[in-house]
Amino acid sequence: MDSQLQNAPTFKRSLKLYHLTILGVAYMTPMIVYGMYGVIAVTSHGQAAGAFAIGVVAMFFTAYSYCHMVKAFPIAGSSYTFTRQGLNPKLGFMTGWMILLDYLFIPMAIWLIGSSYFEAAIPAVPRWAWVLIFIFVTSALNIIGMKIGANVNIFMVLIQIMIILAFIIFSVKAVMAGMGEGRFTLTPFFNPDVPFDFVVAGAAISCYCYLGFDAITTFVEEAVEPEKNIPRAIMLTLLICGLAFAGASFFTTLAHPSYDFANVDNASYEVAKIIAPPIFASILLIGVIIAQFASGVSAQASGARLLYAMGRDGVLPKKIFGVLNGKFNTPVRSIIVTGIIALLATTLDVATSTSFINFGGFIAYIFVNLSVIFHYFVRKKARGIGSVIKYLICPALGALFVFYLLIHLDKSAIILGCSWAVVGFIILLYLTNMFKKEPPEMTIDE
C-alpha cells in the first residue's frame, strides 16, 4: 500500500507567480467589465466606477482571509479545505459542496455567453455547436496540463488588456472632443446628487465580476513556493482587476454619462459605436469571445481540481475523481466530468445557468472568513493588536460584507442555492451515518 502511494502521480510544481496571477486574472476576465457595465451603471445611477471601487474594497477582506488560510493549509481544495481544517470536517464538506455549485456552473455560463456572441457573429452555425467547440478545446488544454493552459491564458489576457486600453483611449478622445462630460471629473466615482444606496446596490452587483480570485488557491499543489506565491497572486489578481474594472468604467462614463441605454446588456457595445470607429465594435465583439475562452480554461481547471480534492478525500467516488492521470499529472476524469456537465449549456440560457452562482460563492466566502477567526484567534489564541486586526476584525468585516450581499440576492437564486444545499446535506448525512462519524479525513500532501 505504501509503495502504491509513493508511486501515485502527483501534481508537478511548475506554476510561478506570474502563471498564478495570469490564471486568476483570466478566471475573473477583465473584459467582463464591459459585459456588466450597463447593469451596474443603471443600478448605481451612473456611478459604475464608484460601485466597482466599493466592490473591490469589500472583496479585499475576504481575499486577505484566503491569504491567511493558504499559509496555514497549502493543499488543493480552496474554501473546502480551509473550512474543513479551520472549523470542522462537516462544515468543510458543506462549504465544498456550495463552492462546487459555483465552479461547475461558471464554466457553463462562460461558454454560453461566448457561444451567444459567436452565434451573433456567424448565425449559420447554431449555438449548441459553439458550446461543443468551447468544451472540447478547453478540456483538451486542461488535460494536457495547466502550464500550457497558463501560457495560452497569457496571450488571451494580453488581448483583453489591449482592447480595454483602446476603449479607454477612444473614451479620452471623445471627452477631449467635447462629448459626454466634456471634461475630466471624478463624478463617475462620487456624485453628491446620487443617493449612496444606489451606489451600494451597484457594488453588490459588481462583486459578481470579482468572483474567482479564490480559484488561485486550487493550484496550491502545482505552485512553486505556494505559501509565498499564492497569497501574492490572490492580492495581485484582485488589485489588477479592481483597477481595470474601476478605470474602464470611469472613462466610459466620462465619455457617455447617460445610463439610458437601448439595451442594458449591450451598453458597452452601444457606447463603442458612439465614441469609436465602427470597426472597434467588431473588435469588442471578438474580445468578448476571446475573454470567455480564456476564462473558461481557468474556470474548468478550478472546478476539476476541486472535484479531485473532494474525490481524494473520499467525499466523492475516489475511483472517478480522486486520481491523477499518470501521463499528464492532471485530474483527467474530473475534467471530463466538468465537460459533460457543461453539455447542459446546449439546452439552457444564460439567465438560468447564472441565477445561483453568487449564492455558492458568498456562502464559501463567509465560511473562509469564519475559519480565519476560529483557526488563528480561537484555536491558536493569536493575540496582540496586530493579531486582533488580522485574525478577528478583518475576517469579521469580510463575513459581514459578504452576508450583506447574500441577503440582497434575488429570491430565485436563494431558492435554488438552498435546494443545492439540501442535496449536499443529505449526502453529508449518508457519509457520516447520521453524524455518528466524521466525513473522510483530508490527506495532506507534502
Short mmCIF file of C-alpha atoms in Angstrom, two decimals:
data_model
loop_
_atom_site.label_atom_id
_atom_site.label_comp_id
_atom_site.label_asym_id
_atom_site.label_seq_id
_atom_site.Cartn_x
_atom_site.Cartn_y
_atom_site.Cartn_z
CA MET A 1 0.00 0.00 0.00
CA ASP A 2 2.80 2.42 0.93
CA SER A 3 4.64 1.74 -2.31
CA GLN A 4 1.45 2.36 -4.27
CA LEU A 5 1.01 5.71 -2.54
CA GLN A 6 4.61 6.64 -3.22
CA ASN A 7 4.28 5.73 -6.90
CA ALA A 8 0.95 7.53 -7.35
CA PRO A 9 1.25 10.54 -9.66
CA THR A 10 1.26 13.94 -8.02
CA PHE A 11 0.99 17.49 -9.34
CA LYS A 12 4.17 18.95 -10.80
CA ARG A 13 5.18 22.22 -9.11
CA SER A 14 5.66 24.39 -12.19
CA LEU A 15 3.39 27.42 -11.70
CA LYS A 16 5.27 30.58 -10.73
CA LEU A 17 3.83 33.89 -9.50
CA TYR A 18 3.12 35.24 -12.97
CA HIS A 19 1.45 31.96 -14.04
CA LEU A 20 -0.80 32.07 -10.97
CA THR A 21 -1.65 35.74 -11.45
CA ILE A 22 -2.49 35.22 -15.12
CA LEU A 23 -4.74 32.29 -14.20
CA GLY A 24 -6.53 34.43 -11.62
CA VAL A 25 -6.95 37.40 -13.97
CA ALA A 26 -8.11 35.12 -16.78
CA TYR A 27 -10.66 33.49 -14.49
CA MET A 28 -12.07 36.87 -13.43
CA THR A 29 -11.95 38.04 -17.07
CA PRO A 30 -11.03 41.76 -17.43
CA MET A 31 -13.49 42.13 -20.33
CA ILE A 32 -16.39 41.28 -18.01
CA VAL A 33 -16.39 44.97 -17.07
CA TYR A 34 -17.98 45.71 -20.44
CA GLY A 35 -20.40 42.81 -20.16
CA MET A 36 -21.66 44.07 -16.78
CA TYR A 37 -21.23 47.82 -17.33
CA GLY A 38 -24.79 48.58 -18.38
CA VAL A 39 -26.46 46.76 -15.49
CA ILE A 40 -24.15 48.36 -12.92
CA ALA A 41 -24.41 51.85 -14.47
CA VAL A 42 -28.21 51.75 -14.39
CA THR A 43 -28.38 50.33 -10.85
CA SER A 44 -25.88 52.87 -9.49
CA HIS A 45 -27.42 55.77 -11.45
CA GLY A 46 -24.25 56.40 -13.44
CA GLN A 47 -21.80 55.60 -10.63
CA ALA A 48 -20.36 52.39 -12.10
CA ALA A 49 -16.77 53.37 -11.27
CA GLY A 50 -17.68 54.04 -7.66
CA ALA A 51 -19.60 50.77 -7.48
CA PHE A 52 -16.60 48.80 -8.74
CA ALA A 53 -14.33 50.59 -6.27
CA ILE A 54 -16.59 49.75 -3.32
CA GLY A 55 -16.90 46.18 -4.57
CA VAL A 56 -13.15 45.58 -4.62
CA VAL A 57 -12.79 47.03 -1.12
CA ALA A 58 -15.50 44.64 0.11
CA MET A 59 -13.74 41.68 -1.52
CA PHE A 60 -10.36 42.73 -0.12
CA PHE A 61 -11.20 41.46 3.37
CA THR A 62 -12.20 38.02 2.09
CA ALA A 63 -9.11 37.86 -0.13
CA TYR A 64 -6.99 38.69 2.91
CA SER A 65 -8.60 35.76 4.74
CA TYR A 66 -7.72 33.44 1.85
CA CYS A 67 -4.10 34.58 2.13
CA HIS A 68 -4.04 33.63 5.82
CA MET A 69 -5.60 30.22 5.25
CA VAL A 70 -3.43 29.21 2.31
CA LYS A 71 -0.37 29.78 4.50
CA ALA A 72 -1.84 27.50 7.16
CA PHE A 73 -3.05 24.76 4.80
CA PRO A 74 -1.10 24.67 1.50
CA ILE A 75 -3.12 21.96 -0.26
CA ALA A 76 -5.53 21.99 -3.21
CA GLY A 77 -9.16 22.48 -2.27
CA SER A 78 -9.77 26.20 -1.79
CA SER A 79 -12.56 27.14 0.64
CA TYR A 80 -13.40 23.45 1.08
CA THR A 81 -10.01 22.73 2.62
CA PHE A 82 -9.83 25.92 4.65
CA THR A 83 -13.23 25.48 6.28
CA ARG A 84 -12.62 21.79 6.91
CA GLN A 85 -9.33 22.44 8.65
CA GLY A 86 -10.22 25.80 10.21
CA LEU A 87 -13.70 24.92 11.51
CA ASN A 88 -14.64 21.23 11.22
CA PRO A 89 -14.99 18.49 8.55
CA LYS A 90 -18.80 18.68 8.35
CA LEU A 91 -18.86 22.41 7.64
CA GLY A 92 -15.93 21.83 5.30
CA PHE A 93 -17.99 19.41 3.28
CA MET A 94 -20.95 21.78 3.07
CA THR A 95 -18.65 24.64 2.04
CA GLY A 96 -17.06 22.48 -0.62
CA TRP A 97 -20.49 21.45 -1.83
CA MET A 98 -21.63 25.07 -2.14
CA ILE A 99 -18.49 26.25 -3.92
CA LEU A 100 -18.77 23.23 -6.20
CA LEU A 101 -22.06 24.73 -7.38
CA ASP A 102 -20.12 27.89 -8.21
CA TYR A 103 -17.26 26.18 -10.04
CA LEU A 104 -19.44 23.78 -12.03
CA PHE A 105 -21.90 26.38 -13.27
CA ILE A 106 -19.47 29.23 -14.01
CA PRO A 107 -17.80 27.36 -16.92
CA MET A 108 -21.21 26.56 -18.36
CA ALA A 109 -22.29 30.21 -18.11
CA ILE A 110 -18.99 31.38 -19.60
CA TRP A 111 -19.31 29.06 -22.59
CA LEU A 112 -22.95 30.05 -23.05
CA ILE A 113 -22.03 33.74 -23.22
CA GLY A 114 -19.15 33.09 -25.60
CA SER A 115 -21.31 30.87 -27.79
CA SER A 116 -24.04 33.51 -27.92
CA TYR A 117 -21.55 36.06 -29.26
CA PHE A 118 -20.23 33.50 -31.77
CA GLU A 119 -23.79 32.86 -32.91
CA ALA A 120 -24.31 36.61 -33.35
CA ALA A 121 -21.14 36.82 -35.45
CA ILE A 122 -21.86 33.68 -37.53
CA PRO A 123 -25.62 32.98 -37.46
CA ALA A 124 -25.26 29.99 -39.80
CA VAL A 125 -23.62 27.97 -37.02
CA PRO A 126 -26.03 27.13 -34.17
CA ARG A 127 -25.16 27.98 -30.59
CA TRP A 128 -25.02 24.34 -29.47
CA ALA A 129 -22.21 23.71 -31.95
CA TRP A 130 -20.17 26.57 -30.49
CA VAL A 131 -20.80 25.20 -27.00
CA LEU A 132 -19.36 21.83 -28.03
CA ILE A 133 -16.31 23.51 -29.56
CA PHE A 134 -15.71 25.51 -26.37
CA ILE A 135 -15.98 22.37 -24.23
CA PHE A 136 -13.69 20.25 -26.42
CA VAL A 137 -10.88 22.79 -26.87
CA THR A 138 -10.88 23.95 -23.25
CA SER A 139 -10.96 20.39 -21.88
CA ALA A 140 -8.08 19.38 -24.14
CA LEU A 141 -5.92 22.24 -22.88
CA ASN A 142 -6.63 21.38 -19.26
CA ILE A 143 -5.95 17.67 -19.79
CA ILE A 144 -2.56 18.42 -21.37
CA GLY A 145 -1.52 20.42 -18.31
CA MET A 146 -2.06 23.74 -16.61
CA LYS A 147 1.29 25.23 -17.55
CA ILE A 148 0.24 25.04 -21.18
CA GLY A 149 -3.14 26.43 -20.21
CA ALA A 150 -1.44 29.24 -18.31
CA ASN A 151 0.70 30.15 -21.32
CA VAL A 152 -2.40 30.27 -23.52
CA ASN A 153 -4.09 32.47 -20.94
CA ILE A 154 -1.18 34.94 -21.06
CA PHE A 155 -1.99 35.57 -24.72
CA MET A 156 -5.72 35.81 -24.03
CA VAL A 157 -5.32 38.25 -21.14
CA LEU A 158 -2.97 40.47 -23.16
CA ILE A 159 -5.58 40.79 -25.90
CA GLN A 160 -8.23 41.76 -23.36
CA ILE A 161 -5.95 44.40 -21.85
CA MET A 162 -5.22 45.84 -25.30
CA ILE A 163 -8.95 46.14 -26.07
CA ILE A 164 -9.64 47.77 -22.70
CA LEU A 165 -6.82 50.26 -23.29
CA ALA A 166 -8.16 51.01 -26.77
CA PHE A 167 -11.63 51.62 -25.33
CA ILE A 168 -10.12 53.97 -22.75
CA ILE A 169 -8.19 55.87 -25.44
CA PHE A 170 -11.34 56.33 -27.53
CA SER A 171 -13.17 57.48 -24.39
CA VAL A 172 -10.47 60.05 -23.59
CA LYS A 173 -10.52 61.35 -27.17
CA ALA A 174 -14.29 61.66 -27.01
CA VAL A 175 -14.14 63.68 -23.79
CA MET A 176 -11.42 65.93 -25.19
CA ALA A 177 -13.61 66.49 -28.26
CA GLY A 178 -16.41 67.74 -26.03
CA MET A 179 -18.53 64.59 -25.89
CA GLY A 180 -20.08 63.30 -22.68
CA GLU A 181 -18.91 65.25 -19.65
CA GLY A 182 -16.64 67.29 -21.91
CA ARG A 183 -14.09 67.44 -19.10
CA PHE A 184 -12.28 65.17 -16.68
CA THR A 185 -14.10 64.91 -13.35
CA LEU A 186 -14.43 62.41 -10.51
CA THR A 187 -18.23 62.29 -10.70
CA PRO A 188 -18.21 58.67 -12.02
CA PHE A 189 -16.72 57.76 -8.63
CA PHE A 190 -18.71 60.17 -6.48
CA ASN A 191 -21.69 62.31 -7.34
CA PRO A 192 -23.37 64.11 -4.41
CA ASP A 193 -26.63 64.17 -6.35
CA VAL A 194 -26.83 60.36 -6.37
CA PRO A 195 -28.00 58.67 -3.13
CA PHE A 196 -25.32 56.38 -1.72
CA ASP A 197 -27.79 53.48 -1.54
CA PHE A 198 -27.83 53.30 -5.33
CA VAL A 199 -24.03 53.09 -5.45
CA VAL A 200 -24.03 50.32 -2.83
CA ALA A 201 -26.64 48.41 -4.84
CA GLY A 202 -24.37 48.68 -7.86
CA ALA A 203 -21.42 47.50 -5.78
CA ALA A 204 -23.35 44.39 -4.74
CA ILE A 205 -23.83 43.51 -8.41
CA SER A 206 -20.23 44.38 -9.28
CA CYS A 207 -18.97 41.72 -6.88
CA TYR A 208 -20.05 39.11 -9.42
CA CYS A 209 -17.13 40.35 -11.52
CA TYR A 210 -14.74 39.69 -8.63
CA LEU A 211 -15.85 36.12 -8.02
CA GLY A 212 -12.94 33.89 -8.91
CA PHE A 213 -9.89 35.35 -7.19
CA ASP A 214 -10.12 32.38 -4.81
CA ALA A 215 -9.70 29.95 -7.72
CA ILE A 216 -5.94 30.51 -7.47
CA THR A 217 -5.88 28.53 -4.22
CA THR A 218 -6.88 25.35 -6.06
CA PHE A 219 -3.42 25.37 -7.71
CA VAL A 220 -1.51 25.22 -4.42
CA GLU A 221 -0.09 21.76 -5.18
CA GLU A 222 1.21 22.93 -8.57
CA ALA A 223 2.65 26.25 -7.37
CA VAL A 224 6.31 26.99 -6.73
CA GLU A 225 6.67 28.20 -3.11
CA PRO A 226 2.88 28.21 -2.57
CA GLU A 227 2.99 29.77 0.92
CA LYS A 228 4.54 32.88 -0.63
CA ASN A 229 3.27 32.97 -4.21
CA ILE A 230 -0.40 32.04 -3.71
CA PRO A 231 -1.16 34.97 -1.33
CA ARG A 232 0.73 37.37 -3.59
CA ALA A 233 -1.15 36.13 -6.65
CA ILE A 234 -4.50 36.50 -4.87
CA MET A 235 -3.89 40.13 -3.94
CA LEU A 236 -2.30 40.97 -7.30
CA THR A 237 -5.26 39.49 -9.15
CA LEU A 238 -7.76 41.47 -7.11
CA LEU A 239 -5.70 44.66 -7.47
CA ILE A 240 -5.27 44.31 -11.24
CA CYS A 241 -8.93 43.54 -11.88
CA GLY A 242 -10.13 46.20 -9.44
CA LEU A 243 -8.09 48.86 -11.24
CA ALA A 244 -9.19 47.56 -14.65
CA PHE A 245 -12.89 47.47 -13.75
CA ALA A 246 -12.99 50.84 -11.98
CA GLY A 247 -10.72 52.52 -14.54
CA ALA A 248 -12.53 51.24 -17.61
CA SER A 249 -15.96 52.16 -16.23
CA PHE A 250 -14.65 55.58 -15.14
CA PHE A 251 -13.55 56.59 -18.64
CA THR A 252 -16.60 55.01 -20.27
CA THR A 253 -18.89 57.04 -18.01
CA LEU A 254 -16.98 60.25 -18.75
CA ALA A 255 -17.48 59.70 -22.47
CA HIS A 256 -21.11 58.62 -22.08
CA PRO A 257 -22.53 59.76 -18.70
CA SER A 258 -26.10 58.85 -19.59
CA TYR A 259 -27.28 55.47 -18.32
CA ASP A 260 -30.33 55.39 -20.57
CA PHE A 261 -29.39 52.55 -22.92
CA ALA A 262 -31.39 50.93 -25.70
CA ASN A 263 -30.28 47.53 -24.37
CA VAL A 264 -28.68 47.44 -20.94
CA ASP A 265 -26.99 44.09 -21.68
CA ASN A 266 -25.16 45.58 -24.68
CA ALA A 267 -24.48 49.01 -23.18
CA SER A 268 -20.73 48.95 -23.82
CA TYR A 269 -21.30 47.93 -27.43
CA GLU A 270 -23.72 50.84 -27.76
CA VAL A 271 -21.19 53.28 -26.29
CA ALA A 272 -18.42 51.92 -28.54
CA LYS A 273 -20.50 52.64 -31.65
CA ILE A 274 -20.95 56.25 -30.49
CA ILE A 275 -17.41 57.16 -29.43
CA ALA A 276 -15.22 54.89 -31.59
CA PRO A 277 -14.80 53.94 -35.27
CA PRO A 278 -17.28 51.27 -36.48
CA ILE A 279 -14.58 48.60 -36.70
CA PHE A 280 -13.94 48.86 -32.97
CA ALA A 281 -17.41 47.46 -32.21
CA SER A 282 -16.41 44.33 -34.12
CA ILE A 283 -13.11 44.18 -32.26
CA LEU A 284 -15.02 44.46 -28.99
CA LEU A 285 -17.18 41.53 -30.08
CA ILE A 286 -14.09 39.44 -30.80
CA GLY A 287 -12.58 40.50 -27.50
CA VAL A 288 -15.59 39.29 -25.55
CA ILE A 289 -15.40 35.90 -27.27
CA ILE A 290 -11.68 35.58 -26.52
CA ALA A 291 -12.31 36.62 -22.94
CA GLN A 292 -14.89 33.88 -22.49
CA PHE A 293 -12.45 31.29 -23.83
CA ALA A 294 -9.63 32.42 -21.54
CA SER A 295 -11.93 32.50 -18.54
CA GLY A 296 -13.32 29.08 -19.42
CA VAL A 297 -9.86 27.50 -19.31
CA SER A 298 -9.28 28.69 -15.76
CA ALA A 299 -12.84 28.06 -14.59
CA GLN A 300 -12.93 24.46 -15.75
CA ALA A 301 -9.47 23.76 -14.33
CA SER A 302 -10.51 25.08 -10.93
CA GLY A 303 -13.70 23.04 -10.89
CA ALA A 304 -11.86 19.87 -11.89
CA ARG A 305 -9.27 20.36 -9.17
CA LEU A 306 -11.96 20.88 -6.56
CA LEU A 307 -13.60 17.62 -7.68
CA TYR A 308 -10.17 15.98 -7.38
CA ALA A 309 -9.69 17.27 -3.83
CA MET A 310 -13.12 16.02 -2.75
CA GLY A 311 -12.58 12.69 -4.51
CA ARG A 312 -9.16 12.21 -2.91
CA ASP A 313 -10.86 12.88 0.42
CA GLY A 314 -13.46 10.19 -0.16
CA VAL A 315 -16.38 12.63 -0.20
CA LEU A 316 -16.98 11.88 -3.88
CA PRO A 317 -16.18 8.49 -5.51
CA LYS A 318 -12.40 8.22 -5.28
CA LYS A 319 -12.01 5.96 -8.33
CA ILE A 320 -13.60 8.62 -10.53
CA PHE A 321 -12.46 11.92 -9.04
CA GLY A 322 -9.55 11.24 -6.68
CA VAL A 323 -6.89 10.17 -9.18
CA LEU A 324 -4.41 11.90 -11.47
CA ASN A 325 -3.54 10.76 -14.96
CA GLY A 326 -0.11 9.09 -15.00
CA LYS A 327 0.94 10.74 -18.27
CA PHE A 328 -0.20 14.33 -17.78
CA ASN A 329 -0.37 14.51 -13.96
CA THR A 330 -3.78 16.17 -14.27
CA PRO A 331 -7.23 15.07 -12.97
CA VAL A 332 -8.40 13.94 -16.41
CA ARG A 333 -11.56 12.20 -15.19
CA SER A 334 -12.65 15.26 -13.23
CA ILE A 335 -12.01 17.46 -16.27
CA ILE A 336 -14.14 15.17 -18.42
CA VAL A 337 -16.95 15.26 -15.84
CA THR A 338 -16.95 19.08 -15.87
CA GLY A 339 -17.19 18.96 -19.66
CA ILE A 340 -20.13 16.56 -19.52
CA ILE A 341 -21.93 18.80 -17.02
CA ALA A 342 -21.37 21.75 -19.34
CA LEU A 343 -23.33 19.92 -22.05
CA LEU A 344 -26.38 21.22 -20.20
CA ALA A 345 -25.47 24.55 -21.78
CA THR A 346 -26.88 23.26 -25.06
CA THR A 347 -30.36 23.33 -23.51
CA LEU A 348 -30.16 26.25 -21.04
CA ASP A 349 -29.97 30.02 -21.35
CA VAL A 350 -27.54 32.36 -19.62
CA ALA A 351 -30.08 33.59 -17.09
CA THR A 352 -30.90 30.08 -15.86
CA SER A 353 -27.29 28.95 -15.59
CA THR A 354 -26.10 32.04 -13.72
CA SER A 355 -29.07 32.61 -11.39
CA PHE A 356 -27.49 30.95 -8.38
CA ILE A 357 -23.74 31.22 -8.99
CA ASN A 358 -23.34 34.04 -6.49
CA PHE A 359 -25.10 32.08 -3.75
CA GLY A 360 -22.45 29.36 -3.65
CA GLY A 361 -19.58 31.82 -3.79
CA PHE A 362 -20.91 34.01 -1.00
CA ILE A 363 -21.54 31.04 1.33
CA ALA A 364 -17.97 29.86 0.78
CA TYR A 365 -16.55 33.34 1.41
CA ILE A 366 -18.45 33.65 4.70
CA PHE A 367 -17.06 30.35 5.98
CA VAL A 368 -13.49 31.17 4.93
CA ASN A 369 -13.67 34.40 6.94
CA LEU A 370 -15.04 32.49 9.94
CA SER A 371 -12.28 29.89 9.50
CA VAL A 372 -9.61 32.56 9.99
CA ILE A 373 -11.22 33.65 13.25
CA PHE A 374 -11.55 30.12 14.62
CA HIS A 375 -8.16 28.84 13.43
CA TYR A 376 -5.95 31.78 14.40
CA PHE A 377 -7.84 33.75 17.04
CA VAL A 378 -9.70 30.95 18.87
CA ARG A 379 -7.62 27.80 18.33
CA LYS A 380 -4.13 29.30 18.20
CA LYS A 381 -5.09 32.12 20.60
CA ALA A 382 -3.31 34.75 18.50
CA ARG A 383 -3.49 37.97 20.49
CA GLY A 384 -1.98 41.45 20.38
CA ILE A 385 -3.15 44.45 18.39
CA GLY A 386 -1.83 43.13 15.08
CA SER A 387 -3.36 39.69 15.57
CA VAL A 388 -6.73 41.12 16.60
CA ILE A 389 -6.82 43.23 13.44
CA LYS A 390 -5.66 40.42 11.12
CA TYR A 391 -7.45 37.45 12.62
CA LEU A 392 -10.60 38.95 14.14
CA ILE A 393 -11.58 42.39 12.83
CA CYS A 394 -10.68 41.93 9.14
CA PRO A 395 -12.31 38.49 8.70
CA ALA A 396 -15.36 39.62 10.69
CA LEU A 397 -15.76 42.60 8.35
CA GLY A 398 -15.29 40.27 5.39
CA ALA A 399 -18.05 37.95 6.60
CA LEU A 400 -20.41 40.87 7.26
CA PHE A 401 -19.79 42.43 3.84
CA VAL A 402 -20.47 39.13 2.08
CA PHE A 403 -23.54 38.36 4.20
CA TYR A 404 -24.94 41.76 3.25
CA LEU A 405 -24.50 40.88 -0.42
CA LEU A 406 -26.01 37.42 0.12
CA ILE A 407 -29.28 38.69 1.57
CA HIS A 408 -29.65 41.05 -1.40
CA LEU A 409 -29.64 38.24 -3.97
CA ASP A 410 -32.91 37.70 -5.81
CA LYS A 411 -35.35 35.11 -4.47
CA SER A 412 -34.78 32.60 -7.28
CA ALA A 413 -31.06 32.49 -6.55
CA ILE A 414 -31.70 31.92 -2.85
CA ILE A 415 -34.26 29.17 -3.52
CA LEU A 416 -32.01 27.34 -5.99
CA GLY A 417 -28.99 27.73 -3.73
CA CYS A 418 -30.86 26.39 -0.71
CA SER A 419 -32.08 23.43 -2.77
CA TRP A 420 -28.49 22.61 -3.71
CA ALA A 421 -27.53 22.89 -0.03
CA VAL A 422 -30.28 20.42 0.96
CA VAL A 423 -28.91 17.86 -1.51
CA GLY A 424 -25.44 18.32 -0.06
CA PHE A 425 -26.76 17.95 3.48
CA ILE A 426 -28.43 14.64 2.58
CA ILE A 427 -25.13 13.38 1.15
CA LEU A 428 -23.38 14.51 4.33
CA LEU A 429 -25.87 12.55 6.44
CA TYR A 430 -25.09 9.45 4.38
CA LEU A 431 -21.32 9.89 4.62
CA THR A 432 -21.40 10.42 8.38
CA ASN A 433 -24.08 7.79 9.11
CA MET A 434 -26.39 10.46 10.54
CA PHE A 435 -23.47 12.36 12.15
CA LYS A 436 -22.27 9.27 14.03
CA LYS A 437 -18.83 9.64 12.42
CA GLU A 438 -16.76 12.31 10.75
CA PRO A 439 -16.54 12.68 6.96
CA PRO A 440 -13.37 11.13 5.45
CA GLU A 441 -10.21 12.90 6.61
CA MET A 442 -8.24 15.11 4.22
CA THR A 443 -4.97 13.56 3.07
CA ILE A 444 -2.42 16.39 3.19
CA ASP A 445 0.31 16.02 0.56
CA GLU A 446 3.77 17.26 1.36
#
